[in-house]
Every structure is written in structure tokens, then in C-alpha cells.
């Protein structure tokens, strides 16, 4: 079997999240549930399809950035669609500024994506009150506005300019407003001044004129309901907003009650550090409705005692080799390792040093392919590892190293902000086994002189 180099490079690009509704991507998918502490996506799915199919749910999903959440949510989207639900999945970063956002920004993004998906499914909506709300919002931003300009902003042809009647495309209208304010912080602030005091009205209009109407029509067509999956909200930057509150805490805790008020099934991603903070119980109750967020841990390459995690390593090998030979069986893939690497030891080293962080694994593999054609040599891999190590190590000060050494000794982290920084910066990884959650140092940092010296002095 011959390796298709161009297709292999495309499959290894770390910016590409698998979309499991795509048959090509489905060939690359590996189910890591057996070593991640359970079938987390099945729990999210069962809550919607079995536990509460006719009553809205709001579920929270988290994990390290790059650990594979988007791929798993894509799987959830596919399986819920197969079960008969209308599923709207979108990446919030395409609509929102992760460094500066508010509740109404998220509501607008959801309204846009839901109405766009419904229009594509030929669901007829007449949200006159919500359209009027948007027109008033635009007029607040930019006065006066001619009918022609207004028609352009709302993404439709202007009909009947003489009497002022407009036929507006709601999704495109929202997109025009959010695009304009996303690139202009002053306009964004001004829009919030208008919208925030009316957040309750906005939610009511979205529920009554969009979601409730849509669900009724969907059920008339034999669908079981509406599910909205909002991905990438875990990327919200931990910086103070204008009120001095850290953005993740403000959005998910202070405004958590409002985020869960949409009258449909909701799945939100959120930053991992929030579940270790002092207000984790408030988060669970306000936004999660009393249910803990579901955490997607890393794929273990080692067990808690330091021995190799055989099953985890086997699955990571399969992940790499399926990108090279997606149509081969698992047994055939393992016989083709030397088509991709100079030895099986080189593949093993790549898997081990990734720490089971899937995007890092793909990133280092892609880095090898940038340097040379397969079979990838040990020397090329070591070069990529050194570069990744130095990049990761660059931002760590002595105090942070002391915290990292404590994590190595205790295999736990505390709720302090400093420890949350270790998680956010991917210096520490979370794993789970049959006993409990545990934490370990990113293996790339074990390649540093600082760690090696400390290890010599303490073990």
C-alpha cells in the first residue's frame, strides 16, 4: 500500500477538526472513551434523547484546548441528527471576539446560527418583534439610516422604498451587525449599552418568535426537537471586563442563569479552569442546573505509577497510522509503520511526548512533514520536539516551576488562579483512571534541563 503524501499532510494539519458528518473525516476517527474514563458523549446524548427529550436541557463540556472536544461534539451532532433532532453546531470564535464579549453577543450569535440553519431547512419564521429589536439597535448605533442603507445592512433587497416596507434576511442582518461591531470596539460597547438593559426582552423574543415556533414546525415534520451546540467558548480569554470581573467568570457564572434560558437543548463548552475555581458550585447550579460539567481528559500515555499505559499508546498509534492509511485495517496499519517512520520506536516517542494531547501530537507530526518526507527519522522528530519544548518553556518563571514540581509530586492541583494558569497554558495535563482524576506534567517540559536537574536532585 502506497502512502499518499499530500492527503496525509492534509489529514495531519492540526488546525483541522474532524467533522464526523463527513465520510472522509469519519475514516480518521478513533474512539478514546475506553481510556478517558467513560463515554462522555454518550452521556450528553442520552440526557437529550432519553432522560429529557421533551424538556430543555443545558449541559456543560470542558477539557484542555486541543484535547479533541470539537471532534467529540461533531460526533454528538451526527448521532443526535441520526436520532431525529435538528442540530445547530457552530464555533463561537467565528462570530465573537474571545477577548471581549458579553451575554448579548452570545445571544446574537446563537440567534443568527439557529435562524440560518432553520432557513436552510425551509422552516418558516416571522420574528417581527426580534427584527424590530435589531432595527432599533442599528438605529441606536447609526442615526439617521436611509431605507437603502438599512436594507443593505440587513442583507436583503429593499422592497417598497416609498412606503418603508422591508423584507429582511434575519441571519444575514445579524451577521452584518456583529461583523461591524466585532471590528470596532467603540461600536461594540455602544451596542451593548443599548442591548444589555433589554437582555431579558431579547431572550424572550428569541424564545417566542424563533425557538418555540421552530420546534413546533420541526415536530410537525417528524423531528424530535432542537439542539444548539456552541463550541469554542472555552477559548474566552481570562482578562477583566469593564467591571473588573474576569470574562469567563462573568459570562458563565454571573450570567449563567440567562445563558441557560433558551427554550431548547443546549451544550456549551467552557474553560477548564472554571471547574477548579472557588465558584465551581455556583457554576454548576446556575448554568448547569445542578449537574457537573463533563470533562474530556487527555489520552493517557502513562499510568499514575509511571508505567506505560498500553491501551492509550495503542490508540494513539492507531490515530497516527489512520491518518496515513485510513482504508487499511488496524492490523495492516501496524505493519505499515516503517512507511511513515524509520522505526516503531520513533512513532512511540512521538506518542509519548505528546502526553496524549491530540492537537499537539498532530502539530508535531505536521512539523516533521514540513521538514522531510516519510519515513520520518528519529533526528527529524527530535528536532521538532526540541523546538516545541523551547516554545513551551519560554514563558515559565521560577515560581511557576515550583508549582509544577508540586504537581509532579502530588499529582493534584489546587483551585488557586496560579494552578489554573498551569492548565490553561498546557503545562499540566489532566487524566482519569478507575480511581480518580490525576495530573501530570506536559512531557515536553520533562525534556528541559530545569526539570532534569530537579529530577536528579529529588529522585
PDB file of C-alpha atoms in Angstrom, residues 183-369:
ATOM      1  CA  UNK A 183     -14.133  45.044  14.231  1.00  0.00           C
ATOM      2  CA  UNK A 184     -14.975  48.240  16.141  1.00  0.00           C
ATOM      3  CA  UNK A 185     -14.696  48.125  19.975  1.00  0.00           C
ATOM      4  CA  UNK A 186     -16.374  51.532  20.362  1.00  0.00           C
ATOM      5  CA  UNK A 187     -19.399  50.437  18.345  1.00  0.00           C
ATOM      6  CA  UNK A 188     -19.476  47.134  20.223  1.00  0.00           C
ATOM      7  CA  UNK A 189     -19.555  48.989  23.532  1.00  0.00           C
ATOM      8  CA  UNK A 190     -22.287  51.295  22.259  1.00  0.00           C
ATOM      9  CA  UNK A 191     -24.414  48.370  21.062  1.00  0.00           C
ATOM     10  CA  UNK A 192     -24.120  46.720  24.476  1.00  0.00           C
ATOM     11  CA  UNK A 193     -25.269  49.928  26.158  1.00  0.00           C
ATOM     12  CA  UNK A 194     -28.484  49.542  24.201  1.00  0.00           C
ATOM     13  CA  UNK A 195     -28.904  45.779  24.369  1.00  0.00           C
ATOM     14  CA  UNK A 196     -27.808  44.845  27.890  1.00  0.00           C
ATOM     15  CA  UNK A 197     -30.696  46.578  29.715  1.00  0.00           C
ATOM     16  CA  UNK A 198     -33.009  44.726  27.330  1.00  0.00           C
ATOM     17  CA  UNK A 199     -31.356  41.301  27.653  1.00  0.00           C
ATOM     18  CA  UNK A 200     -34.499  39.765  29.149  1.00  0.00           C
ATOM     19  CA  UNK A 201     -36.626  41.123  26.310  1.00  0.00           C
ATOM     20  CA  UNK A 202     -34.098  39.832  23.783  1.00  0.00           C
ATOM     21  CA  UNK A 203     -34.189  36.328  25.282  1.00  0.00           C
ATOM     22  CA  UNK A 204     -37.986  36.401  25.341  1.00  0.00           C
ATOM     23  CA  UNK A 205     -38.151  37.355  21.665  1.00  0.00           C
ATOM     24  CA  UNK A 206     -35.645  34.673  20.643  1.00  0.00           C
ATOM     25  CA  UNK A 207     -37.614  32.055  22.589  1.00  0.00           C
ATOM     26  CA  UNK A 208     -41.112  33.061  21.481  1.00  0.00           C
ATOM     27  CA  UNK A 209     -40.509  34.083  17.859  1.00  0.00           C
ATOM     28  CA  UNK A 210     -37.667  31.790  16.839  1.00  0.00           C
ATOM     29  CA  UNK A 211     -37.115  28.741  19.039  1.00  0.00           C
ATOM     30  CA  UNK A 212     -40.698  27.914  20.077  1.00  0.00           C
ATOM     31  CA  UNK A 213     -42.023  28.447  16.548  1.00  0.00           C
ATOM     32  CA  UNK A 214     -39.206  26.383  15.075  1.00  0.00           C
ATOM     33  CA  UNK A 215     -39.668  23.468  17.467  1.00  0.00           C
ATOM     34  CA  UNK A 216     -43.404  23.310  16.675  1.00  0.00           C
ATOM     35  CA  UNK A 217     -42.696  23.183  12.944  1.00  0.00           C
ATOM     36  CA  UNK A 218     -39.854  20.705  13.372  1.00  0.00           C
ATOM     37  CA  UNK A 219     -42.093  18.331  15.338  1.00  0.00           C
ATOM     38  CA  UNK A 220     -44.798  18.628  12.696  1.00  0.00           C
ATOM     39  CA  UNK A 221     -42.176  17.331  10.246  1.00  0.00           C
ATOM     40  CA  UNK A 222     -41.327  14.404  12.497  1.00  0.00           C
ATOM     41  CA  UNK A 223     -38.261  15.899  14.179  1.00  0.00           C
ATOM     42  CA  UNK A 224     -37.804  15.331  17.905  1.00  0.00           C
ATOM     43  CA  UNK A 225     -36.597  18.792  18.833  1.00  0.00           C
ATOM     44  CA  UNK A 226     -33.879  21.431  18.539  1.00  0.00           C
ATOM     45  CA  UNK A 227     -30.326  21.150  19.891  1.00  0.00           C
ATOM     46  CA  UNK A 228     -27.817  24.024  19.875  1.00  0.00           C
ATOM     47  CA  UNK A 229     -24.130  23.171  20.400  1.00  0.00           C
ATOM     48  CA  UNK A 230     -21.917  26.218  20.989  1.00  0.00           C
ATOM     49  CA  UNK A 231     -18.259  25.254  20.614  1.00  0.00           C
ATOM     50  CA  UNK A 232     -15.069  27.240  21.359  1.00  0.00           C
ATOM     51  CA  UNK A 233     -16.487  29.267  24.258  1.00  0.00           C
ATOM     52  CA  UNK A 234     -13.721  27.571  26.249  1.00  0.00           C
ATOM     53  CA  UNK A 235     -11.320  29.908  24.440  1.00  0.00           C
ATOM     54  CA  UNK A 236     -12.629  33.027  26.188  1.00  0.00           C
ATOM     55  CA  UNK A 237      -9.558  34.863  27.458  1.00  0.00           C
ATOM     56  CA  UNK A 238      -9.203  35.227  31.212  1.00  0.00           C
ATOM     57  CA  UNK A 239      -8.975  39.006  31.379  1.00  0.00           C
ATOM     58  CA  UNK A 240     -11.041  41.584  33.291  1.00  0.00           C
ATOM     59  CA  UNK A 241     -14.051  43.153  31.605  1.00  0.00           C
ATOM     60  CA  UNK A 242     -15.050  46.791  32.109  1.00  0.00           C
ATOM     61  CA  UNK A 243     -16.468  45.906  35.540  1.00  0.00           C
ATOM     62  CA  UNK A 244     -13.176  44.290  36.606  1.00  0.00           C
ATOM     63  CA  UNK A 245     -14.563  40.735  36.553  1.00  0.00           C
ATOM     64  CA  UNK A 246     -12.661  38.046  34.656  1.00  0.00           C
ATOM     65  CA  UNK A 247     -14.532  37.319  31.426  1.00  0.00           C
ATOM     66  CA  UNK A 248     -15.019  33.546  31.959  1.00  0.00           C
ATOM     67  CA  UNK A 249     -16.418  34.125  35.449  1.00  0.00           C
ATOM     68  CA  UNK A 250     -18.687  36.923  34.266  1.00  0.00           C
ATOM     69  CA  UNK A 251     -20.091  35.022  31.264  1.00  0.00           C
ATOM     70  CA  UNK A 252     -20.543  31.567  32.773  1.00  0.00           C
ATOM     71  CA  UNK A 253     -21.182  32.382  36.440  1.00  0.00           C
ATOM     72  CA  UNK A 254     -22.595  35.903  36.717  1.00  0.00           C
ATOM     73  CA  UNK A 255     -24.734  35.466  33.596  1.00  0.00           C
ATOM     74  CA  UNK A 256     -25.147  31.696  33.844  1.00  0.00           C
ATOM     75  CA  UNK A 257     -28.854  31.926  34.696  1.00  0.00           C
ATOM     76  CA  UNK A 258     -29.511  33.812  31.461  1.00  0.00           C
ATOM     77  CA  UNK A 259     -27.342  31.550  29.281  1.00  0.00           C
ATOM     78  CA  UNK A 260     -29.492  28.528  30.134  1.00  0.00           C
ATOM     79  CA  UNK A 261     -32.844  30.253  29.471  1.00  0.00           C
ATOM     80  CA  UNK A 262     -33.135  29.403  25.770  1.00  0.00           C
ATOM     81  CA  UNK A 263     -36.057  27.018  25.228  1.00  0.00           C
ATOM     82  CA  UNK A 264     -34.095  24.227  23.553  1.00  0.00           C
ATOM     83  CA  UNK A 265     -31.393  21.692  24.330  1.00  0.00           C
ATOM     84  CA  UNK A 266     -28.060  23.462  24.833  1.00  0.00           C
ATOM     85  CA  UNK A 267     -24.457  22.280  25.023  1.00  0.00           C
ATOM     86  CA  UNK A 268     -21.822  24.883  25.897  1.00  0.00           C
ATOM     87  CA  UNK A 269     -18.061  24.448  26.050  1.00  0.00           C
ATOM     88  CA  UNK A 270     -16.382  26.353  28.872  1.00  0.00           C
ATOM     89  CA  UNK A 271     -12.808  26.966  30.112  1.00  0.00           C
ATOM     90  CA  UNK A 272     -11.371  24.055  32.090  1.00  0.00           C
ATOM     91  CA  UNK A 273     -10.038  26.325  34.842  1.00  0.00           C
ATOM     92  CA  UNK A 274     -13.544  27.324  35.919  1.00  0.00           C
ATOM     93  CA  UNK A 275     -14.275  23.915  37.419  1.00  0.00           C
ATOM     94  CA  UNK A 276     -11.278  24.320  39.753  1.00  0.00           C
ATOM     95  CA  UNK A 277     -12.226  27.809  40.927  1.00  0.00           C
ATOM     96  CA  UNK A 278     -13.878  28.841  44.177  1.00  0.00           C
ATOM     97  CA  UNK A 279     -17.200  29.363  42.408  1.00  0.00           C
ATOM     98  CA  UNK A 280     -17.380  25.967  40.728  1.00  0.00           C
ATOM     99  CA  UNK A 281     -20.514  25.056  42.700  1.00  0.00           C
ATOM    100  CA  UNK A 282     -22.200  28.301  41.655  1.00  0.00           C
ATOM    101  CA  UNK A 283     -21.298  27.486  38.065  1.00  0.00           C
ATOM    102  CA  UNK A 284     -22.762  24.011  38.400  1.00  0.00           C
ATOM    103  CA  UNK A 285     -26.031  25.306  39.818  1.00  0.00           C
ATOM    104  CA  UNK A 286     -26.568  28.477  37.798  1.00  0.00           C
ATOM    105  CA  UNK A 287     -25.576  27.289  34.351  1.00  0.00           C
ATOM    106  CA  UNK A 288     -25.505  23.517  34.735  1.00  0.00           C
ATOM    107  CA  UNK A 289     -28.802  23.266  36.605  1.00  0.00           C
ATOM    108  CA  UNK A 290     -27.151  21.312  39.419  1.00  0.00           C
ATOM    109  CA  UNK A 291     -25.213  18.957  37.126  1.00  0.00           C
ATOM    110  CA  UNK A 292     -21.408  18.993  36.992  1.00  0.00           C
ATOM    111  CA  UNK A 293     -19.678  19.892  33.711  1.00  0.00           C
ATOM    112  CA  UNK A 294     -18.439  16.882  31.762  1.00  0.00           C
ATOM    113  CA  UNK A 295     -14.648  16.864  31.377  1.00  0.00           C
ATOM    114  CA  UNK A 296     -12.762  15.360  28.426  1.00  0.00           C
ATOM    115  CA  UNK A 297      -9.342  14.387  29.831  1.00  0.00           C
ATOM    116  CA  UNK A 298      -6.143  13.612  27.952  1.00  0.00           C
ATOM    117  CA  UNK A 299      -5.423  10.218  26.452  1.00  0.00           C
ATOM    118  CA  UNK A 300      -3.000   8.637  28.950  1.00  0.00           C
ATOM    119  CA  UNK A 301       0.418   7.578  27.711  1.00  0.00           C
ATOM    120  CA  UNK A 302       1.462   6.542  31.220  1.00  0.00           C
ATOM    121  CA  UNK A 303      -0.368   5.255  34.265  1.00  0.00           C
ATOM    122  CA  UNK A 304      -0.345   7.040  37.593  1.00  0.00           C
ATOM    123  CA  UNK A 305       2.589   4.867  38.763  1.00  0.00           C
ATOM    124  CA  UNK A 306       4.705   5.858  35.754  1.00  0.00           C
ATOM    125  CA  UNK A 307       4.302   2.619  33.810  1.00  0.00           C
ATOM    126  CA  UNK A 308       3.245   2.754  30.175  1.00  0.00           C
ATOM    127  CA  UNK A 309      -0.495   2.900  29.522  1.00  0.00           C
ATOM    128  CA  UNK A 310      -0.632   0.173  26.914  1.00  0.00           C
ATOM    129  CA  UNK A 311      -4.190   0.835  25.739  1.00  0.00           C
ATOM    130  CA  UNK A 312      -3.684   4.595  25.497  1.00  0.00           C
ATOM    131  CA  UNK A 313      -0.490   4.198  23.489  1.00  0.00           C
ATOM    132  CA  UNK A 314      -2.130   1.685  21.168  1.00  0.00           C
ATOM    133  CA  UNK A 315      -4.973   4.091  20.421  1.00  0.00           C
ATOM    134  CA  UNK A 316      -2.555   6.963  19.735  1.00  0.00           C
ATOM    135  CA  UNK A 317      -0.575   4.764  17.345  1.00  0.00           C
ATOM    136  CA  UNK A 318      -3.840   3.963  15.575  1.00  0.00           C
ATOM    137  CA  UNK A 319      -4.686   7.661  15.376  1.00  0.00           C
ATOM    138  CA  UNK A 320      -1.411   8.449  13.631  1.00  0.00           C
ATOM    139  CA  UNK A 321      -1.498   5.476  11.297  1.00  0.00           C
ATOM    140  CA  UNK A 322      -5.151   6.012  10.357  1.00  0.00           C
ATOM    141  CA  UNK A 323      -4.165   9.450   9.034  1.00  0.00           C
ATOM    142  CA  UNK A 324      -1.600   7.731   6.820  1.00  0.00           C
ATOM    143  CA  UNK A 325      -3.632   4.700   5.716  1.00  0.00           C
ATOM    144  CA  UNK A 326      -7.311   5.327   6.532  1.00  0.00           C
ATOM    145  CA  UNK A 327      -8.586   2.465   4.398  1.00  0.00           C
ATOM    146  CA  UNK A 328      -6.332  -0.181   5.940  1.00  0.00           C
ATOM    147  CA  UNK A 329      -7.384  -2.349   8.871  1.00  0.00           C
ATOM    148  CA  UNK A 330      -5.758  -1.776  12.256  1.00  0.00           C
ATOM    149  CA  UNK A 331      -3.591  -4.859  11.773  1.00  0.00           C
ATOM    150  CA  UNK A 332      -2.485  -3.688   8.318  1.00  0.00           C
ATOM    151  CA  UNK A 333      -1.730  -0.190   9.614  1.00  0.00           C
ATOM    152  CA  UNK A 334       0.665  -1.561  12.213  1.00  0.00           C
ATOM    153  CA  UNK A 335       2.585  -3.454   9.542  1.00  0.00           C
ATOM    154  CA  UNK A 336       2.999  -0.195   7.574  1.00  0.00           C
ATOM    155  CA  UNK A 337       4.663   1.845  10.339  1.00  0.00           C
ATOM    156  CA  UNK A 338       8.016   1.878   8.535  1.00  0.00           C
ATOM    157  CA  UNK A 339       6.321   3.533   5.539  1.00  0.00           C
ATOM    158  CA  UNK A 340       5.751   6.560   7.802  1.00  0.00           C
ATOM    159  CA  UNK A 341       8.565   6.367  10.390  1.00  0.00           C
ATOM    160  CA  UNK A 342      12.083   4.986  10.315  1.00  0.00           C
ATOM    161  CA  UNK A 343      11.130   2.658  13.183  1.00  0.00           C
ATOM    162  CA  UNK A 344       8.253   1.867  15.527  1.00  0.00           C
ATOM    163  CA  UNK A 345      10.323   3.470  18.321  1.00  0.00           C
ATOM    164  CA  UNK A 346      10.087   6.844  16.554  1.00  0.00           C
ATOM    165  CA  UNK A 347       6.291   6.567  16.414  1.00  0.00           C
ATOM    166  CA  UNK A 348       6.235   5.587  20.097  1.00  0.00           C
ATOM    167  CA  UNK A 349       8.358   8.577  21.055  1.00  0.00           C
ATOM    168  CA  UNK A 350       6.009  10.914  19.187  1.00  0.00           C
ATOM    169  CA  UNK A 351       3.019   9.469  21.051  1.00  0.00           C
ATOM    170  CA  UNK A 352       4.723   9.583  24.453  1.00  0.00           C
ATOM    171  CA  UNK A 353       5.989  13.155  24.187  1.00  0.00           C
ATOM    172  CA  UNK A 354       2.530  14.372  23.131  1.00  0.00           C
ATOM    173  CA  UNK A 355       1.196  13.371  26.543  1.00  0.00           C
ATOM    174  CA  UNK A 356      -1.998  12.293  24.814  1.00  0.00           C
ATOM    175  CA  UNK A 357      -2.788  15.868  23.746  1.00  0.00           C
ATOM    176  CA  UNK A 358      -4.234  15.218  20.313  1.00  0.00           C
ATOM    177  CA  UNK A 359      -3.609  18.590  18.703  1.00  0.00           C
ATOM    178  CA  UNK A 360      -0.017  18.655  19.988  1.00  0.00           C
ATOM    179  CA  UNK A 361       0.516  15.188  18.566  1.00  0.00           C
ATOM    180  CA  UNK A 362      -0.803  16.267  15.161  1.00  0.00           C
ATOM    181  CA  UNK A 363       1.174  19.517  15.391  1.00  0.00           C
ATOM    182  CA  UNK A 364       4.474  17.739  15.954  1.00  0.00           C
ATOM    183  CA  UNK A 365       3.725  15.192  13.238  1.00  0.00           C
ATOM    184  CA  UNK A 366       2.896  18.038  10.843  1.00  0.00           C
ATOM    185  CA  UNK A 367       6.141  19.744  11.872  1.00  0.00           C
ATOM    186  CA  UNK A 368       8.057  16.608  10.895  1.00  0.00           C
ATOM    187  CA  UNK A 369       6.359  16.557   7.494  1.00  0.00           C
TER     188      UNK A 369
END
